[in-house]
CSV table of C-alpha atoms in Angstrom, one decimal:
chain,number,residue,atom,x,y,z
J,110,LEU,CA,0.9,13.5,-13.5
J,111,GLU,CA,-2.5,12.0,-13.6
J,112,PRO,CA,-4.7,10.8,-10.6
J,113,VAL,CA,-5.0,7.0,-10.1
J,114,GLU,CA,-8.4,5.6,-11.0
J,115,ILE,CA,-9.5,3.9,-7.8
J,116,GLU,CA,-10.8,0.4,-8.4
J,117,GLU,CA,-13.8,-0.9,-6.5
J,118,ALA,CA,-12.0,-1.3,-3.2
J,119,LYS,CA,-13.4,-1.3,0.3
J,120,SER,CA,-11.4,-1.1,3.6
J,121,GLU,CA,-13.2,-4.2,4.9
J,122,GLN,CA,-11.5,-6.2,2.1
J,123,VAL,CA,-8.2,-5.7,4.0
J,124,ILE,CA,-8.0,-8.7,6.3
J,125,ASP,CA,-6.5,-8.8,9.8
J,126,GLN,CA,-5.2,-5.2,9.5
J,127,GLU,CA,-7.9,-3.4,11.4
J,128,LYS,CA,-5.5,-1.3,13.5
J,129,ASN,CA,-3.4,-0.3,10.5
J,130,VAL,CA,-6.5,0.7,8.5
J,131,ALA,CA,-7.9,2.7,11.4
J,132,ARG,CA,-4.6,4.5,11.9
J,133,LEU,CA,-4.3,5.3,8.2
J,134,ARG,CA,-7.9,6.5,8.1
J,135,THR,CA,-7.3,8.8,11.1
J,136,LEU,CA,-4.2,10.3,9.3
J,137,LEU,CA,-6.0,10.8,6.0
J,138,THR,CA,-9.2,12.2,7.6
J,139,ALA,CA,-7.2,14.8,9.5
J,140,PHE,CA,-5.3,15.6,6.3
J,141,VAL,CA,-8.4,16.2,4.3
J,142,LYS,CA,-9.7,18.5,7.0
J,143,GLY,CA,-6.6,20.6,6.9
J,144,SER,CA,-4.0,19.0,9.1
J,145,HIS,CA,-0.4,18.3,8.0
J,146,MET,CA,0.3,14.7,7.3
J,147,PRO,CA,4.0,13.7,7.5
J,148,PHE,CA,5.6,11.3,5.0
J,149,THR,CA,4.1,7.9,5.8
J,150,LEU,CA,5.7,4.5,5.0
J,151,LEU,CA,3.5,1.3,4.8
J,152,GLU,CA,5.8,-1.7,5.5
J,153,GLY,CA,5.1,-5.4,4.8
J,154,GLU,CA,5.4,-8.1,2.2
J,155,GLY,CA,3.3,-8.3,-0.9
J,156,GLY,CA,-0.4,-9.1,-0.6
J,157,VAL,CA,-0.9,-8.0,3.0
J,158,GLY,CA,-3.1,-5.0,2.0
J,159,LYS,CA,-0.9,-2.0,2.0
J,160,THR,CA,-2.0,-0.6,-1.4
J,161,LEU,CA,-5.5,-1.9,-1.1
J,162,SER,CA,-6.1,-0.1,2.2
J,163,LEU,CA,-4.8,3.2,0.8
J,164,GLN,CA,-6.9,2.9,-2.4
J,165,ALA,CA,-10.0,2.0,-0.4
J,166,LEU,CA,-9.6,4.9,2.1
J,167,VAL,CA,-8.9,7.4,-0.7
J,168,GLY,CA,-12.1,6.2,-2.3
J,169,GLU,CA,-14.1,6.4,1.0
J,170,ILE,CA,-12.9,9.8,2.2
J,171,ASP,CA,-14.2,12.7,0.1
J,172,GLY,CA,-11.7,15.3,-1.1
J,173,LEU,CA,-8.7,13.1,-1.6
J,174,LYS,CA,-6.8,12.4,-4.9
J,175,LEU,CA,-4.2,9.6,-5.3
J,176,VAL,CA,-1.3,10.2,-7.7
J,177,LEU,CA,1.0,7.3,-8.4
J,178,ILE,CA,4.7,7.9,-8.9
J,179,SER,CA,7.5,5.3,-9.3
J,180,SER,CA,10.7,4.8,-7.4
J,181,ASP,CA,12.5,6.1,-10.5
J,182,GLN,CA,10.7,9.5,-10.0
J,183,LEU,CA,11.8,9.9,-6.4
J,184,GLY,CA,14.3,12.6,-7.3
J,185,GLN,CA,11.4,14.7,-8.7
J,186,VAL,CA,9.1,14.4,-5.7
J,187,ARG,CA,9.6,18.1,-4.8
J,188,GLU,CA,8.6,19.2,-8.3
J,189,TYR,CA,5.6,16.9,-8.2
J,190,ALA,CA,4.5,18.3,-4.8
J,191,GLN,CA,4.8,21.8,-6.1
J,192,ARG,CA,2.6,21.0,-9.1
J,193,MET,CA,0.0,19.2,-7.0
J,194,ALA,CA,-0.1,22.0,-4.5
J,195,GLU,CA,-1.7,24.2,-7.1
J,196,GLU,CA,-4.7,21.9,-7.3
J,197,PRO,CA,-7.8,22.6,-5.2
J,198,CYS,CA,-8.0,19.1,-3.7
J,199,ARG,CA,-5.7,17.4,-1.3
J,200,THR,CA,-3.2,15.0,-2.9
J,201,VAL,CA,-1.5,11.9,-1.8
J,202,LEU,CA,1.6,11.2,-3.9
J,203,TYR,CA,2.0,7.4,-3.7
J,204,ILE,CA,5.1,5.3,-4.3
J,205,ASP,CA,3.9,1.7,-4.6
J,206,ASP,CA,6.5,-1.0,-3.8
J,207,MET,CA,9.4,1.4,-3.3
J,208,THR,CA,12.7,-0.1,-4.3
J,209,PHE,CA,16.3,0.8,-3.7
J,210,ASP,CA,18.5,2.6,-6.2
J,211,PRO,CA,21.2,4.8,-4.8
J,212,ARG,CA,20.9,7.3,-7.7
J,213,HIS,CA,17.2,7.9,-7.0
J,214,PHE,CA,17.4,8.0,-3.3
J,215,GLU,CA,20.4,10.4,-3.3
J,216,SER,CA,18.3,12.9,-5.4
J,217,PHE,CA,15.3,12.3,-3.2
J,218,LYS,CA,17.4,13.0,-0.1
J,219,ILE,CA,18.7,16.2,-1.6
J,220,GLY,CA,15.3,17.2,-2.8
J,221,THR,CA,13.7,16.9,0.6
J,222,GLN,CA,16.7,18.3,2.6
J,223,GLY,CA,15.5,20.5,5.4
J,224,MET,CA,11.8,20.0,4.6
J,225,LYS,CA,9.6,19.1,7.6
J,226,ARG,CA,6.7,19.0,5.2
J,227,PHE,CA,5.9,19.9,1.6
J,228,TYR,CA,2.6,21.7,1.3
J,229,ASP,CA,-0.5,21.7,3.5
J,230,ASN,CA,-2.5,20.0,0.7
J,231,VAL,CA,0.1,17.4,-0.4
J,232,THR,CA,1.5,14.4,1.4
J,233,VAL,CA,3.7,11.5,0.4
J,234,VAL,CA,2.9,7.8,1.1
J,235,ALA,CA,5.1,4.9,0.1
J,236,SER,CA,4.9,1.1,0.5
J,237,ALA,CA,7.9,-1.2,0.7
J,238,ASN,CA,8.6,-4.8,1.4
J,239,PRO,CA,11.2,-6.0,4.0
J,240,SER,CA,13.9,-6.8,1.5
J,241,SER,CA,13.8,-3.3,0.0
J,242,LEU,CA,13.8,-1.7,3.5
J,243,ALA,CA,16.9,-3.6,4.4
J,244,HIS,CA,18.8,-1.7,1.8
J,245,LEU,CA,17.6,1.8,2.6
J,246,PRO,CA,20.2,4.0,4.2
J,247,PRO,CA,19.1,5.5,7.6
J,248,GLU,CA,19.2,9.1,6.3
J,249,VAL,CA,16.6,8.1,3.7
J,250,LEU,CA,14.4,6.3,6.2
J,251,ARG,CA,14.4,9.3,8.5
J,252,ARG,CA,12.4,11.1,5.8
J,253,TRP,CA,9.4,8.8,6.8
J,254,PRO,CA,8.5,9.7,10.4
J,255,ILE,CA,5.3,7.6,10.3
J,256,ARG,CA,5.8,3.9,9.7
J,257,ILE,CA,2.8,1.5,9.7
J,258,ARG,CA,3.8,-2.2,9.7
J,259,TYR,CA,1.5,-4.7,8.1
J,260,GLY,CA,1.9,-8.3,9.3
J,261,ARG,CA,0.7,-11.5,7.7
J,262,PRO,CA,-2.9,-12.6,8.3
J,263,ASN,CA,-3.1,-16.0,10.0
J,264,LEU,CA,-4.4,-18.3,7.3
J,265,ALA,CA,-4.6,-21.2,9.8
J,266,ASN,CA,-7.6,-19.4,11.2
J,267,GLY,CA,-10.7,-20.6,9.4
J,268,ALA,CA,-12.6,-17.3,9.4
J,269,THR,CA,-9.5,-15.4,8.3
J,270,LEU,CA,-8.8,-17.9,5.5
J,271,ARG,CA,-12.4,-17.6,4.3
J,272,LYS,CA,-12.2,-13.8,4.2
J,273,VAL,CA,-8.9,-13.8,2.3
J,274,LEU,CA,-10.3,-16.3,-0.2
J,275,GLN,CA,-13.4,-14.2,-0.7
J,276,ALA,CA,-11.4,-11.0,-1.2
J,277,ASN,CA,-9.0,-12.6,-3.6
J,278,CYS,CA,-11.9,-14.3,-5.6
J,279,ASP,CA,-13.1,-10.7,-6.4
J,280,ARG,CA,-9.7,-9.8,-7.6
J,281,VAL,CA,-9.2,-12.8,-9.9
J,282,GLY,CA,-12.7,-12.6,-11.2
J,283,MET,CA,-14.2,-15.8,-9.9
J,284,GLU,CA,-17.1,-16.8,-7.6
J,285,TYR,CA,-16.3,-17.8,-4.1
J,286,ALA,CA,-17.2,-21.4,-3.2
J,287,PRO,CA,-17.0,-23.0,0.3
J,288,SER,CA,-15.0,-25.9,-1.1
J,289,LEU,CA,-12.0,-23.6,-1.8
J,290,ALA,CA,-11.0,-23.4,1.9
J,291,PRO,CA,-10.6,-27.2,2.4
J,292,ALA,CA,-8.8,-27.5,-0.9
J,293,PHE,CA,-6.4,-24.8,0.1
J,294,ARG,CA,-5.8,-26.4,3.5
J,295,LYS,CA,-5.2,-29.8,1.8
J,296,GLN,CA,-2.6,-28.2,-0.6
J,297,HIS,CA,-0.6,-26.4,2.1
J,298,GLY,CA,-1.1,-28.5,5.2
J,299,SER,CA,0.9,-27.6,8.3
J,300,ALA,CA,2.5,-24.6,6.5
J,301,LEU,CA,-0.7,-22.5,6.7
J,302,ASN,CA,0.3,-20.3,9.6
J,303,THR,CA,3.6,-19.3,7.8
J,304,LEU,CA,2.1,-18.6,4.3
J,305,PRO,CA,2.0,-15.1,2.9
J,306,PRO,CA,-1.4,-14.0,1.6
J,307,SER,CA,-0.1,-14.0,-1.9
J,308,ALA,CA,-0.3,-17.8,-1.7
J,309,VAL,CA,-4.1,-17.5,-1.7
J,310,HIS,CA,-4.0,-15.4,-4.9
J,311,ASP,CA,-1.7,-17.9,-6.6
J,312,PHE,CA,-3.9,-20.8,-5.5
J,313,LEU,CA,-7.0,-19.1,-7.0
J,314,ARG,CA,-5.3,-18.3,-10.2
J,315,GLU,CA,-4.3,-21.9,-10.5
J,316,VAL,CA,-7.9,-23.0,-9.8
J,317,LYS,CA,-9.3,-20.6,-12.3
J,318,LEU,CA,-6.9,-21.8,-15.0
J,319,THR,CA,-7.6,-25.5,-14.2
J,320,ARG,CA,-11.4,-25.0,-14.4
J,321,GLY,CA,-11.1,-22.9,-17.5
J,322,LEU,CA,-12.9,-20.0,-16.0
């Protein structure tokens, strides 16, 4: 297992999720100072800032290491925790976009049976979207006592839309321009307050491709 290289991410890039970022920061800060951090589940659809907030906070809080594991490796999570517990730093095992597969979750359930915690210097965080969560059996969900729910930012709000556009411009590698907001509003019209933030990313990729950037 290798630590994840943290990209240039800052917690202020996570839009309209201040309470969630603050709660996650509190948990991680206490964890790095020696407190136990229970398994934590970040819930919400793609693009709302679940992974970005974790990456940013791990980069901002000294003494943390982020190690990425896949849903396919869930059955080996006890083994990974034992290995990471031998390291001097405090490790977050992160399952990004956790998906449902009965084979993996059965072994995960068995592997974590009777364990209130793993080790003082290891915790497990996962992110999952609503469709995946709908298929998780209750006995697996009970393994995640802390659940942080990320809602959609309101793109109908001008200030919020501008911030989301600016953050996504950085990710797609293009310069923000004030003309992007009215162009996005014109394209989506009255659907703005129901759009997922991934619509902004898709819009900017289309703009970049059209302009040949």
